[in-house]
XYZ file of N, CA and C in Angstrom:
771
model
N 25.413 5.076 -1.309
C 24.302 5.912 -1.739
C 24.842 7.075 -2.544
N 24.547 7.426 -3.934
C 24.920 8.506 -4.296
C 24.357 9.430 -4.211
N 24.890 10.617 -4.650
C 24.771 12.122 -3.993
C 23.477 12.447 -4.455
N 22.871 12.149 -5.273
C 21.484 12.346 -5.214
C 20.546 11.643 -5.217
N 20.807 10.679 -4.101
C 19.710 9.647 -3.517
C 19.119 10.482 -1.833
N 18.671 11.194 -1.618
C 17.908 12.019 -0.967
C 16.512 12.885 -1.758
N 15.885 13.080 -0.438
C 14.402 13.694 -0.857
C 15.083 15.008 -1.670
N 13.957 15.336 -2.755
C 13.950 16.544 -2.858
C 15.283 17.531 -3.732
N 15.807 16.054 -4.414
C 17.422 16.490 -5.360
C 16.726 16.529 -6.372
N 15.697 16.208 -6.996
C 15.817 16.549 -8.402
C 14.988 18.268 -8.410
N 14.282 18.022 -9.763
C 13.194 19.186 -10.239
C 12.091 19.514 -9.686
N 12.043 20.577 -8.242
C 11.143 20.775 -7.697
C 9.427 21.222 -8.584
N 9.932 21.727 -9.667
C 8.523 21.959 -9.848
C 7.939 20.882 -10.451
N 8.667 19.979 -11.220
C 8.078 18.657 -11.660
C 8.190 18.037 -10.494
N 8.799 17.980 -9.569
C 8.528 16.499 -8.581
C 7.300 17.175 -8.146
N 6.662 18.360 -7.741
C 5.459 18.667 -7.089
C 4.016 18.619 -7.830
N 4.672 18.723 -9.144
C 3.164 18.198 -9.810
C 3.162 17.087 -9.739
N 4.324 16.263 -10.148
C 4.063 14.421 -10.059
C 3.328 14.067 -8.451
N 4.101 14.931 -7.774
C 3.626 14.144 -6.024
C 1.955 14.761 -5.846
N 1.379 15.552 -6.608
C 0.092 16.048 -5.875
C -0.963 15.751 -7.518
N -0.286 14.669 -8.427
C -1.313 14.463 -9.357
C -2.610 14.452 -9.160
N -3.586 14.084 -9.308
C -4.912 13.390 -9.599
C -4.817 12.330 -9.367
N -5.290 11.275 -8.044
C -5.190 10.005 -8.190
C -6.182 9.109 -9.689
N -5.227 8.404 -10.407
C -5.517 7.670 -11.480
C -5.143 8.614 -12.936
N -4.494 9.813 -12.503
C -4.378 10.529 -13.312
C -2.648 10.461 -13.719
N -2.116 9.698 -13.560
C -0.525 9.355 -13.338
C 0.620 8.878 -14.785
N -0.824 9.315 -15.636
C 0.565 8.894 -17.187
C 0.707 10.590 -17.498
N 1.609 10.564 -18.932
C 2.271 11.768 -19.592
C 1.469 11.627 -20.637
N 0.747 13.482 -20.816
C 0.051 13.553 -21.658
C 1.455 13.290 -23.497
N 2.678 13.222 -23.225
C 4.164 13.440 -24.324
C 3.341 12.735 -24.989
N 4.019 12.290 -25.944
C 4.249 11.065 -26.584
C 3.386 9.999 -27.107
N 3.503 8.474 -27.632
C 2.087 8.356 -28.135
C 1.315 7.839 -27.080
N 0.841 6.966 -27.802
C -0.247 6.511 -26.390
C 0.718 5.596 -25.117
N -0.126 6.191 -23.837
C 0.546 5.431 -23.092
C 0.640 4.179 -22.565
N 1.529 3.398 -22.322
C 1.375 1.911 -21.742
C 1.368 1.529 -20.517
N 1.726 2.692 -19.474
C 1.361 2.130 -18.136
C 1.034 3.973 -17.688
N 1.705 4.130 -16.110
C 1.106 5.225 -15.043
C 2.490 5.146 -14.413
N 2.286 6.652 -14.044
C 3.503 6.804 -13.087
C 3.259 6.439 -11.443
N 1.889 5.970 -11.359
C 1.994 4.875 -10.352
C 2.555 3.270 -10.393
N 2.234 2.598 -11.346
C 2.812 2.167 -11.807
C 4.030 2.053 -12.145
N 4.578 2.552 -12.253
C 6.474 3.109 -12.440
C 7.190 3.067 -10.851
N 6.076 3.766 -10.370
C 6.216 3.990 -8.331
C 6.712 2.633 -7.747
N 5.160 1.681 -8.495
C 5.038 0.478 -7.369
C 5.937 -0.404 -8.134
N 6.557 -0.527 -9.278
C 8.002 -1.217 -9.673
C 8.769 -0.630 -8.833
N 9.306 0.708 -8.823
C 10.486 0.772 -8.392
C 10.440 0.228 -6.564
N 9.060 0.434 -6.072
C 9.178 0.291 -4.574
C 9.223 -1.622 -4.461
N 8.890 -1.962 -5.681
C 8.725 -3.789 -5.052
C 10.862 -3.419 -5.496
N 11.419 -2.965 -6.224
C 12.800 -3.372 -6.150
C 13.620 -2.812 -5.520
N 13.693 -1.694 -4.526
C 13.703 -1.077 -3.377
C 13.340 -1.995 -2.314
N 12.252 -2.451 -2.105
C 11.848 -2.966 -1.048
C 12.885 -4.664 -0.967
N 13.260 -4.958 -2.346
C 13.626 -7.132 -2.064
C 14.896 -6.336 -2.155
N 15.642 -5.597 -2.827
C 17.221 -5.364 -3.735
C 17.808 -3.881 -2.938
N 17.071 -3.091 -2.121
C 17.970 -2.028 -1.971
C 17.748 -1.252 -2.868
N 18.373 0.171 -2.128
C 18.416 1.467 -3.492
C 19.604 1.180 -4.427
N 20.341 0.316 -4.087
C 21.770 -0.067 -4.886
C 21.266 -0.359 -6.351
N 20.403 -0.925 -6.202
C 19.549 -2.069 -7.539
C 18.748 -1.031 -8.191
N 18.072 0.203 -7.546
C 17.050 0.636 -8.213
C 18.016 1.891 -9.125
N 17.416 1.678 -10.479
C 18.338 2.369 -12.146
C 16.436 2.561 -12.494
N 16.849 3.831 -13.386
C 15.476 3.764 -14.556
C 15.884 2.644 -14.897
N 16.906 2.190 -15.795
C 16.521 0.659 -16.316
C 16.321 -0.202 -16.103
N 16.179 -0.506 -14.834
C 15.773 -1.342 -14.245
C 14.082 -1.275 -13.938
N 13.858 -0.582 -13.044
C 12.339 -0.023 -13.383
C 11.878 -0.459 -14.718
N 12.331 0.476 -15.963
C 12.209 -0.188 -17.454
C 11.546 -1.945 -17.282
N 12.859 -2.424 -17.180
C 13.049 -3.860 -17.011
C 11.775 -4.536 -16.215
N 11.348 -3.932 -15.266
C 9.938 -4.297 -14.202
C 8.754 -4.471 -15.065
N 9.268 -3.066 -15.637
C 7.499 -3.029 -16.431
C 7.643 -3.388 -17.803
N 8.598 -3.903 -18.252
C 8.723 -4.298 -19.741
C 8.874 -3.015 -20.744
N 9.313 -2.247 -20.377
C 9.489 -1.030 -21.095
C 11.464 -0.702 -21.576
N 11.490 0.165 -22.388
C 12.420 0.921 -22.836
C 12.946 1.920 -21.376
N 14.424 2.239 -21.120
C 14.074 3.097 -20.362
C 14.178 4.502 -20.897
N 14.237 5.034 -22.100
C 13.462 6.309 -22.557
C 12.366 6.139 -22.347
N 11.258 4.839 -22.406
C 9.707 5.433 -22.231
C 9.463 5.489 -20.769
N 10.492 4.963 -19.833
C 10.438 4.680 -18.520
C 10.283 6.544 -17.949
N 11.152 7.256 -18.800
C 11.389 8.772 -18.930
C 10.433 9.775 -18.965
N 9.560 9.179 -19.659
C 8.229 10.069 -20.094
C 7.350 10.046 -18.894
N 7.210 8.949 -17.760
C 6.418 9.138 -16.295
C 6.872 9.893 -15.490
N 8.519 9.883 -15.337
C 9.112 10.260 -14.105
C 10.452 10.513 -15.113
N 10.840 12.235 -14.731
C 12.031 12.727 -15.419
C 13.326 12.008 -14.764
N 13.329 11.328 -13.971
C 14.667 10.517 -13.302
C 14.443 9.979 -12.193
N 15.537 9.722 -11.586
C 15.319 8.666 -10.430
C 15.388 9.431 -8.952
N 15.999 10.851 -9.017
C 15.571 11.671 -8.455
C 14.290 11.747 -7.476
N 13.779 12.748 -9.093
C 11.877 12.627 -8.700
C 11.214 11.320 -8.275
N 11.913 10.198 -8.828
C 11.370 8.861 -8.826
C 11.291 8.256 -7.302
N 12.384 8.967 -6.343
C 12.625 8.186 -5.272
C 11.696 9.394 -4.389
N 11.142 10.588 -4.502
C 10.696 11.474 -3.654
C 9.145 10.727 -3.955
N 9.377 10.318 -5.144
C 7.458 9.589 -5.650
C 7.442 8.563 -4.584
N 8.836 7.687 -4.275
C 8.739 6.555 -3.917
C 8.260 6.904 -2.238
N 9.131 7.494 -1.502
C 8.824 7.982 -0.133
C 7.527 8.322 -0.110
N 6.902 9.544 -0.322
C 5.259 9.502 -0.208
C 4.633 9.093 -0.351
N 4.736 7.926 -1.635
C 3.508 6.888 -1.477
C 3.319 5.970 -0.058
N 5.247 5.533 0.213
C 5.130 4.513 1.553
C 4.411 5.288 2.714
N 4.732 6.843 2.473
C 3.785 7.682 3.774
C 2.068 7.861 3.398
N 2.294 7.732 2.075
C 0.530 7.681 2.046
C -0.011 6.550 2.386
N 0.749 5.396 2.168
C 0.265 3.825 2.863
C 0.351 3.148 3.781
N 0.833 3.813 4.790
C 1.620 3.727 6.150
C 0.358 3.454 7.018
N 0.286 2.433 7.778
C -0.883 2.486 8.451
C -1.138 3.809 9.875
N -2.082 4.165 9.914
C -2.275 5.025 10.506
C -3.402 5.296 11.890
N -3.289 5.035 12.380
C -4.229 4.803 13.936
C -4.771 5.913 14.324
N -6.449 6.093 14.824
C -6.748 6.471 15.388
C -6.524 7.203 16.605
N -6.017 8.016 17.320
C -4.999 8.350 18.113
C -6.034 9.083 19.199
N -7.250 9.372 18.595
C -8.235 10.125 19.694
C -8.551 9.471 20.884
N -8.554 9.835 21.883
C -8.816 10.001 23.159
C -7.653 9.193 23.803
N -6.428 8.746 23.553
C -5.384 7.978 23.780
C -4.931 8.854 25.166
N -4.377 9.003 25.976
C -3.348 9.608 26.924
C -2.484 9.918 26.029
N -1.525 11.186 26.185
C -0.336 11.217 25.572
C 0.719 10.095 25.253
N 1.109 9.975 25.799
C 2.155 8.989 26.074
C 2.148 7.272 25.190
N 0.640 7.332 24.995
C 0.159 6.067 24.098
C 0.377 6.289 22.912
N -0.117 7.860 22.610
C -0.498 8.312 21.200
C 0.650 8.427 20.640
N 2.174 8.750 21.563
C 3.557 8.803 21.034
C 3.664 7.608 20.396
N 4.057 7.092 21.412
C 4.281 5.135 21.473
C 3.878 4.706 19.858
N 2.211 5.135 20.038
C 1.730 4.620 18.647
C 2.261 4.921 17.803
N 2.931 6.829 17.475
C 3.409 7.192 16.201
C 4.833 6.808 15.991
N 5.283 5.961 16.937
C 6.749 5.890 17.035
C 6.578 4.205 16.401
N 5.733 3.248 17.076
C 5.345 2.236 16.320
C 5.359 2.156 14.974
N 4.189 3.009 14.331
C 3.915 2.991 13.447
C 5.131 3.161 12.374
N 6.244 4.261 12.991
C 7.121 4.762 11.715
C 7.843 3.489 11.859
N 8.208 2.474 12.881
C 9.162 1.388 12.997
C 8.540 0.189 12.077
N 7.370 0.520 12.075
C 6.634 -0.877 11.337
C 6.990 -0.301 9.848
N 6.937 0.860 9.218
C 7.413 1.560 7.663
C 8.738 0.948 7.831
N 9.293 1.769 8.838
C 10.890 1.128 8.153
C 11.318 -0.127 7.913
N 10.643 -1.270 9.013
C 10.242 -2.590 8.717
C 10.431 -3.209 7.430
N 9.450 -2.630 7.182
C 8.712 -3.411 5.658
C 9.807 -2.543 4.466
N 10.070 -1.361 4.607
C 10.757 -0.619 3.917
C 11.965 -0.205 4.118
N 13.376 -1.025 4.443
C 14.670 -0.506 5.045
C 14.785 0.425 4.708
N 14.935 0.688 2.750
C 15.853 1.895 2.298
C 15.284 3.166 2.707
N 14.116 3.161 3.344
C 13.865 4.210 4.036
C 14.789 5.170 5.095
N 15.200 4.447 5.948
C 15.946 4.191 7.083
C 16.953 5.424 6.269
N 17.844 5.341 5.552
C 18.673 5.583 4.952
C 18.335 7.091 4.190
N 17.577 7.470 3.736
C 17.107 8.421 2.838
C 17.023 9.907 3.749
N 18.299 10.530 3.394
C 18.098 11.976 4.056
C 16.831 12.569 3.849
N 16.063 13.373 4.471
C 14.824 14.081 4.350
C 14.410 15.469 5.155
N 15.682 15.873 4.665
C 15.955 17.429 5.220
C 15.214 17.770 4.739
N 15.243 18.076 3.401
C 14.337 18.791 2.234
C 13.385 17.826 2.336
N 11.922 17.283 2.792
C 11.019 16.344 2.424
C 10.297 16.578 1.301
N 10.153 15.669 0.662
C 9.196 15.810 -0.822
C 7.726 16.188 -0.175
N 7.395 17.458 -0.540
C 5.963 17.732 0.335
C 5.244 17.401 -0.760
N 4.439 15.916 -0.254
C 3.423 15.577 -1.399
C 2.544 15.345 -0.570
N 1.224 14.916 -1.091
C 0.493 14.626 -0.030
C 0.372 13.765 1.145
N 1.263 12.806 0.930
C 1.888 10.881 2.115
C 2.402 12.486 2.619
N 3.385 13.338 2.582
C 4.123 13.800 3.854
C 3.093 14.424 4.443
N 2.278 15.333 3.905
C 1.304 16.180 4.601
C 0.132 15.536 5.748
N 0.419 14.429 5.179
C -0.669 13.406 6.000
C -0.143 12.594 6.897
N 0.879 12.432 7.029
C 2.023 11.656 7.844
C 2.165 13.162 8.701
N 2.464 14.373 8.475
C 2.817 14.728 9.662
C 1.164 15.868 10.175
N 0.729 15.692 9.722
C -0.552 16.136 10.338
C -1.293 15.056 11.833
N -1.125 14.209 11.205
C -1.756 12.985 11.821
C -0.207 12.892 13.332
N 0.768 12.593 13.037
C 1.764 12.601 13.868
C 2.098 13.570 14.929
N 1.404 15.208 14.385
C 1.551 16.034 15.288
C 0.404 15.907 16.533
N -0.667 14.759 16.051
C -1.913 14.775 17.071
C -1.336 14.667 18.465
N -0.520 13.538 18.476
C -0.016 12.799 19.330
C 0.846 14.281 20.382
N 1.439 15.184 19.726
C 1.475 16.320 20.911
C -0.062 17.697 21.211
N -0.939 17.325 20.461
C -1.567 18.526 20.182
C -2.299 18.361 21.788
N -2.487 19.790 22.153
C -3.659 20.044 23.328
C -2.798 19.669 24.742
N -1.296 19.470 24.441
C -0.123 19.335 25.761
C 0.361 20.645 26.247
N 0.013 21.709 25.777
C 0.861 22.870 26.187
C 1.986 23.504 25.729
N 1.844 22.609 24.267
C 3.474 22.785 23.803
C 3.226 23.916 22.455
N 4.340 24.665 22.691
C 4.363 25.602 21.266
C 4.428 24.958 20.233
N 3.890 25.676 19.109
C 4.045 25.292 17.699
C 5.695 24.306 17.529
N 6.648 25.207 17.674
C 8.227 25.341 17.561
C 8.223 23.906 18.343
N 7.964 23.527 19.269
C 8.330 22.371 20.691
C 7.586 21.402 19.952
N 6.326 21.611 18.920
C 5.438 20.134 19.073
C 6.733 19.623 17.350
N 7.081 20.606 17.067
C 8.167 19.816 15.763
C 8.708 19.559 16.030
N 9.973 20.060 16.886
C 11.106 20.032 17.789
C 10.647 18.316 18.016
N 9.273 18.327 18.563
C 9.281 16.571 19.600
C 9.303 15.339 18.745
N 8.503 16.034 17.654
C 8.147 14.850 17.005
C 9.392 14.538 15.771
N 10.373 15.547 15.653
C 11.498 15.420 15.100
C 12.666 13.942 16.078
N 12.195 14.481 17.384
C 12.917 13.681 18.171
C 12.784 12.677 18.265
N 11.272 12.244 18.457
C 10.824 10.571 18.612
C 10.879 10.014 16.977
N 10.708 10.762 15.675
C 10.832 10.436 14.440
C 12.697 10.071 14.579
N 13.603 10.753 14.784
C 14.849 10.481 14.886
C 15.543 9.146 15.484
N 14.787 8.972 16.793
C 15.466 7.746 17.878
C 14.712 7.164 17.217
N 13.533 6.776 16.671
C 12.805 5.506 15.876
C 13.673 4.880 14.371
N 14.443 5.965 13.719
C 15.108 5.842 12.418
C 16.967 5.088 12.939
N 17.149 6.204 14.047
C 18.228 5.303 14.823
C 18.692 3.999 14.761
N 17.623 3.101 15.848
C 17.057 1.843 16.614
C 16.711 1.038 14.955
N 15.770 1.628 14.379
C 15.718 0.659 12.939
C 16.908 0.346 11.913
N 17.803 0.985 12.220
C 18.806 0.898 11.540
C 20.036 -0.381 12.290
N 19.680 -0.123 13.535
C 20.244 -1.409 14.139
C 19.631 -2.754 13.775
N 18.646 -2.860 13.822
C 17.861 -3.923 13.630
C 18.125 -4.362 11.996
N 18.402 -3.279 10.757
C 18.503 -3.260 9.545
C 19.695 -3.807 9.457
N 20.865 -3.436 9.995
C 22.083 -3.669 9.985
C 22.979 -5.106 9.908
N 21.857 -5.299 11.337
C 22.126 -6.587 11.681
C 21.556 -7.581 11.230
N 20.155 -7.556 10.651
C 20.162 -8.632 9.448
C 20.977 -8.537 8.872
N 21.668 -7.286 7.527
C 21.698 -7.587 7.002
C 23.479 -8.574 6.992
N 24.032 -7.593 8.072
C 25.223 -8.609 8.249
C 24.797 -9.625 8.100
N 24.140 -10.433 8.742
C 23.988 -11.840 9.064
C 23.279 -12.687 7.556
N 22.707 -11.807 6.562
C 22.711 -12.619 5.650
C 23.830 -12.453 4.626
N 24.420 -11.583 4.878
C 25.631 -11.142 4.022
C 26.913 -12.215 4.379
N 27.416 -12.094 5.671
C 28.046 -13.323 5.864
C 27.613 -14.874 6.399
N 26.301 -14.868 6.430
C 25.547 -16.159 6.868
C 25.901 -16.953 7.832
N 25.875 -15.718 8.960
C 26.317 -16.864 10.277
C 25.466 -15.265 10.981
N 24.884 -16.022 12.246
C 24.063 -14.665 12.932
C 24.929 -14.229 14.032
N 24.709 -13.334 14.754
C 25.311 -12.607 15.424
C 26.400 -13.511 16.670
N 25.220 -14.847 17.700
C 25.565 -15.511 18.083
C 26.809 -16.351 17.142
N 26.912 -16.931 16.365
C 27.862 -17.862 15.602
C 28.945 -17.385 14.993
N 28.956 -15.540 15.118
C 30.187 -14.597 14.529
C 30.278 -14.800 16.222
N 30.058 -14.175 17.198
C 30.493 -14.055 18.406
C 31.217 -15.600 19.175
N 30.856 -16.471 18.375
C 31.453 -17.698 19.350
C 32.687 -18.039 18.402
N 33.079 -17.639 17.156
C 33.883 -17.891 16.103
C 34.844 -16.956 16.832
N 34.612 -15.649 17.217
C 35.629 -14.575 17.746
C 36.398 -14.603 19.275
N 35.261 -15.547 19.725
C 35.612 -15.385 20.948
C 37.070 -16.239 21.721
N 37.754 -17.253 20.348
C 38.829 -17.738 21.221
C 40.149 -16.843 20.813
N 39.941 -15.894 20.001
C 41.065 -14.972 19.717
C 40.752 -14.015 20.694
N 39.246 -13.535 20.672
C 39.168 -12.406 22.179
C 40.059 -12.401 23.370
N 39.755 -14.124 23.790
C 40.090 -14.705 25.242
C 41.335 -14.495 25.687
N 42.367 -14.397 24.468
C 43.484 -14.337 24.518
C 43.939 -12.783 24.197
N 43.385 -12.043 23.547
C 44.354 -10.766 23.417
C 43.050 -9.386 24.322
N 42.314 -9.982 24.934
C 41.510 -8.514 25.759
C 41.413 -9.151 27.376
N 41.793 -8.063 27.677
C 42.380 -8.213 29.310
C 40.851 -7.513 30.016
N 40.432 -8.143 31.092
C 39.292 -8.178 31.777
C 39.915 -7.383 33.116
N 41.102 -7.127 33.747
C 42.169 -6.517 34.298
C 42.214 -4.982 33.696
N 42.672 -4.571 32.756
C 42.928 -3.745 32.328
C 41.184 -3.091 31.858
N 40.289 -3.684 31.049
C 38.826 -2.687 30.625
C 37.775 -3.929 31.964
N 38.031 -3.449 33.327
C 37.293 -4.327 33.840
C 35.456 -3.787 33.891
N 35.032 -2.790 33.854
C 33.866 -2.456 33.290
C 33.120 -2.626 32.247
N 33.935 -2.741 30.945
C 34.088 -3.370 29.635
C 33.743 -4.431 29.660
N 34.698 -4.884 30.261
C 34.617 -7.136 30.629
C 32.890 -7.102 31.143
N 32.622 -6.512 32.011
C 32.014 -6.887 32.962
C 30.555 -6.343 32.706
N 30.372 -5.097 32.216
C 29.119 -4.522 31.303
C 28.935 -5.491 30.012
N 29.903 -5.459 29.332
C 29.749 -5.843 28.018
C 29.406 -7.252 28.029
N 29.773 -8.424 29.148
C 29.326 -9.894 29.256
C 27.922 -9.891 29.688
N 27.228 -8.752 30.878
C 26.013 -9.049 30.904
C 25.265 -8.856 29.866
N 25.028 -7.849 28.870
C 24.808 -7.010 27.694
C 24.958 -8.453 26.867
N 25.815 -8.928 26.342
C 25.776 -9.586 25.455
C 25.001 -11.140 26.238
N 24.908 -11.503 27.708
C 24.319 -12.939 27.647
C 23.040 -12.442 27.667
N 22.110 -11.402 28.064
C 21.367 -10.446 28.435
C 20.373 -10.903 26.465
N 21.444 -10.239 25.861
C 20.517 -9.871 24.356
C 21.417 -11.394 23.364
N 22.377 -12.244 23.470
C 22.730 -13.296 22.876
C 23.463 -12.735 22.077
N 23.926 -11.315 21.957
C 24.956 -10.175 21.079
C 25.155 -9.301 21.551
N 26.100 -8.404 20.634
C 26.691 -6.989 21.217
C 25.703 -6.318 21.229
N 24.575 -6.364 20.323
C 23.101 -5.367 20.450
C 21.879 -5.644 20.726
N 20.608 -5.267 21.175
C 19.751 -5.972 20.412
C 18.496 -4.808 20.288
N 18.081 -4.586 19.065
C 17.477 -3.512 18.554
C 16.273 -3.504 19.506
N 15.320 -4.885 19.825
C 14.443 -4.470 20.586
C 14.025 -3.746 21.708
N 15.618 -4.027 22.372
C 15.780 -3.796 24.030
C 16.316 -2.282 24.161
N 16.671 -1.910 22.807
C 17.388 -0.496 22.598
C 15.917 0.531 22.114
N 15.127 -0.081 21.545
C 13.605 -0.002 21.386
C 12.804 0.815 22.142
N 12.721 -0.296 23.476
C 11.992 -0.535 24.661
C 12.963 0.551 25.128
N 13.707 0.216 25.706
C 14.871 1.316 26.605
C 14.348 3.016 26.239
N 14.984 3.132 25.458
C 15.181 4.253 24.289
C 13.886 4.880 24.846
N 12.440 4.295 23.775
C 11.151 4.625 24.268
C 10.852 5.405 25.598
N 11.119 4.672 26.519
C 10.896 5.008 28.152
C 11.490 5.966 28.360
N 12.957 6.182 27.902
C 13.771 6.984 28.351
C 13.141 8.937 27.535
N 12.560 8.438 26.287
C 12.189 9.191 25.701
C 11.239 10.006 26.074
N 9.823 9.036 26.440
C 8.664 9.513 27.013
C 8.631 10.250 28.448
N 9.693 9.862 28.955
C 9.773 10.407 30.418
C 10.511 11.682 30.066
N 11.934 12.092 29.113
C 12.252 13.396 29.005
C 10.963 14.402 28.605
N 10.217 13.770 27.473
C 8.450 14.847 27.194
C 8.191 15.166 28.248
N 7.882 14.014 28.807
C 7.048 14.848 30.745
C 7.572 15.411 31.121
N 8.790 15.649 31.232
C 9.433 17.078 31.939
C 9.016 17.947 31.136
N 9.385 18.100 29.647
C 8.946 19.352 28.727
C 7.470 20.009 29.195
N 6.491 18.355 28.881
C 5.167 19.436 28.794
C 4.781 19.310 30.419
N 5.495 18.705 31.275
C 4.747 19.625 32.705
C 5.358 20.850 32.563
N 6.665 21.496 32.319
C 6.919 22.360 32.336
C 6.335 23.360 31.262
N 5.907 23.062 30.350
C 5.087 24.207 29.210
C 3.724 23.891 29.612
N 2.889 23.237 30.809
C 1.527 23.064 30.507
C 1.378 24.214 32.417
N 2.653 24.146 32.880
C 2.808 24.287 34.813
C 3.028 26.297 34.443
């Protein structure tokens, strides 16, 4: 990833007019007439993001999507910068989004923790994309409005309900990255996790002593007949989750007691 493949590296005052346009309002008044929209420009770069990785995504390439030059590719979106902060808020403006009213706490988490796992899903290079600085466009404003429901009316300070939802947003980006990973090993060298593990295992047998890491031996064999590998994103998921929702209940009995 290069150094300015994160939210919020290029030209703040142009990325903030591009991110809070006018919907349908998305070409450059420059130049002559225009041939497409900088939505348009968006949903190229996100279909080659989404099959190819951020590795693949170039203005010229984009260009290449829409049949364009990439100087005219220039005139929607000043670089790939702005281009990738366009790209993140739209996936948060399209992100499905649930109803969360009258849920119990604990559901309404679940749900927003779902929901961001089903984005990264469909969208790996997400996973990946620092977002210290977030492109505040409108997908973020609405992504975390809606996300903070899920603590609102618990007892928790302003400071605690970000703090939480930083946390369950964090272990959800985690866990997807396992799951990301490990495809992609497995189509990269085309053997899945099981068929690298049975290929390794007659050199294992012989040079790792079950004597010497007998906890190792002995954790690590249930763990792996347990998930059919060294990991398995779902069960780290599930785990994780529980383990998560139960540290909140201590927080907000203690900020609500």
């Amino acid at each position: 990833m290069g150094a300015r493949e994160r939210s919020s590296a290029g030209d703040p005052v142009r990325t903030l007019e591009l991110l809070w346009r006018e919907p349908g309002q998305g070409g450059s008044a420059r130049g002559p007439k225009q041939r497409t929209t900088v939505d348009a420009v968006v949903d190229a770069a996100l279909e080659i993001a989404d099959g190819q990785g951020l590795a693949a995504l170039t203005m010229r390439s984009v260009a290449a999507q829409l049949g364009l030059t990439p100087m005219a590719t220039y005139t929607y979106v000043p670089g790939k910068a702005e281009l990738l902060d366009l790209m993140l808020d739209t996936v948060y403006q399209r992100m499905t989004r649930h109803d969360l009213t009258g849920m119990p706490w604990r559901e309404r988490v679940s749900t927003v923790a779902a929901e961001n796992r089903a984005l990264l899903a469909a969208h790996p290079w997400v996973a990946y994309v620092p977002t210290t600085r977030p492109p505040l466009g409108p997908g973020v404003a609405a992504k975390y409005d809606h996300e903070l429901q899920a603590f609102d009316g618990l007892g928790l300070g302003d400071v605690d309900m970000d703090a939480a939802l930083t946390h369950v947003l964090g272990f959800v980006t985690s866990v997807a990255r396992i799951a990301i990973d490990t495809a992609r090993a497995a189509a990269e060298s085309g053997e899945s996790d099981h068929e690298w593990w049975q290929r390794a295992a007659p050199l294992l047998e012989r040079v790792f002593s079950a004597d010497r890491y007998p906890l190792a031996a002995r954790v690590g064999a249930a763990a792996g007949q347990a998930h059919n590998s060294a990991y398995s994103a779902d069960h780290a998921y599930d785990f994780g989750l529980a383990r998560l929702l139960d540290g909140l209940a201590a927080l907000i009995e203690t900020s609500s007691g």
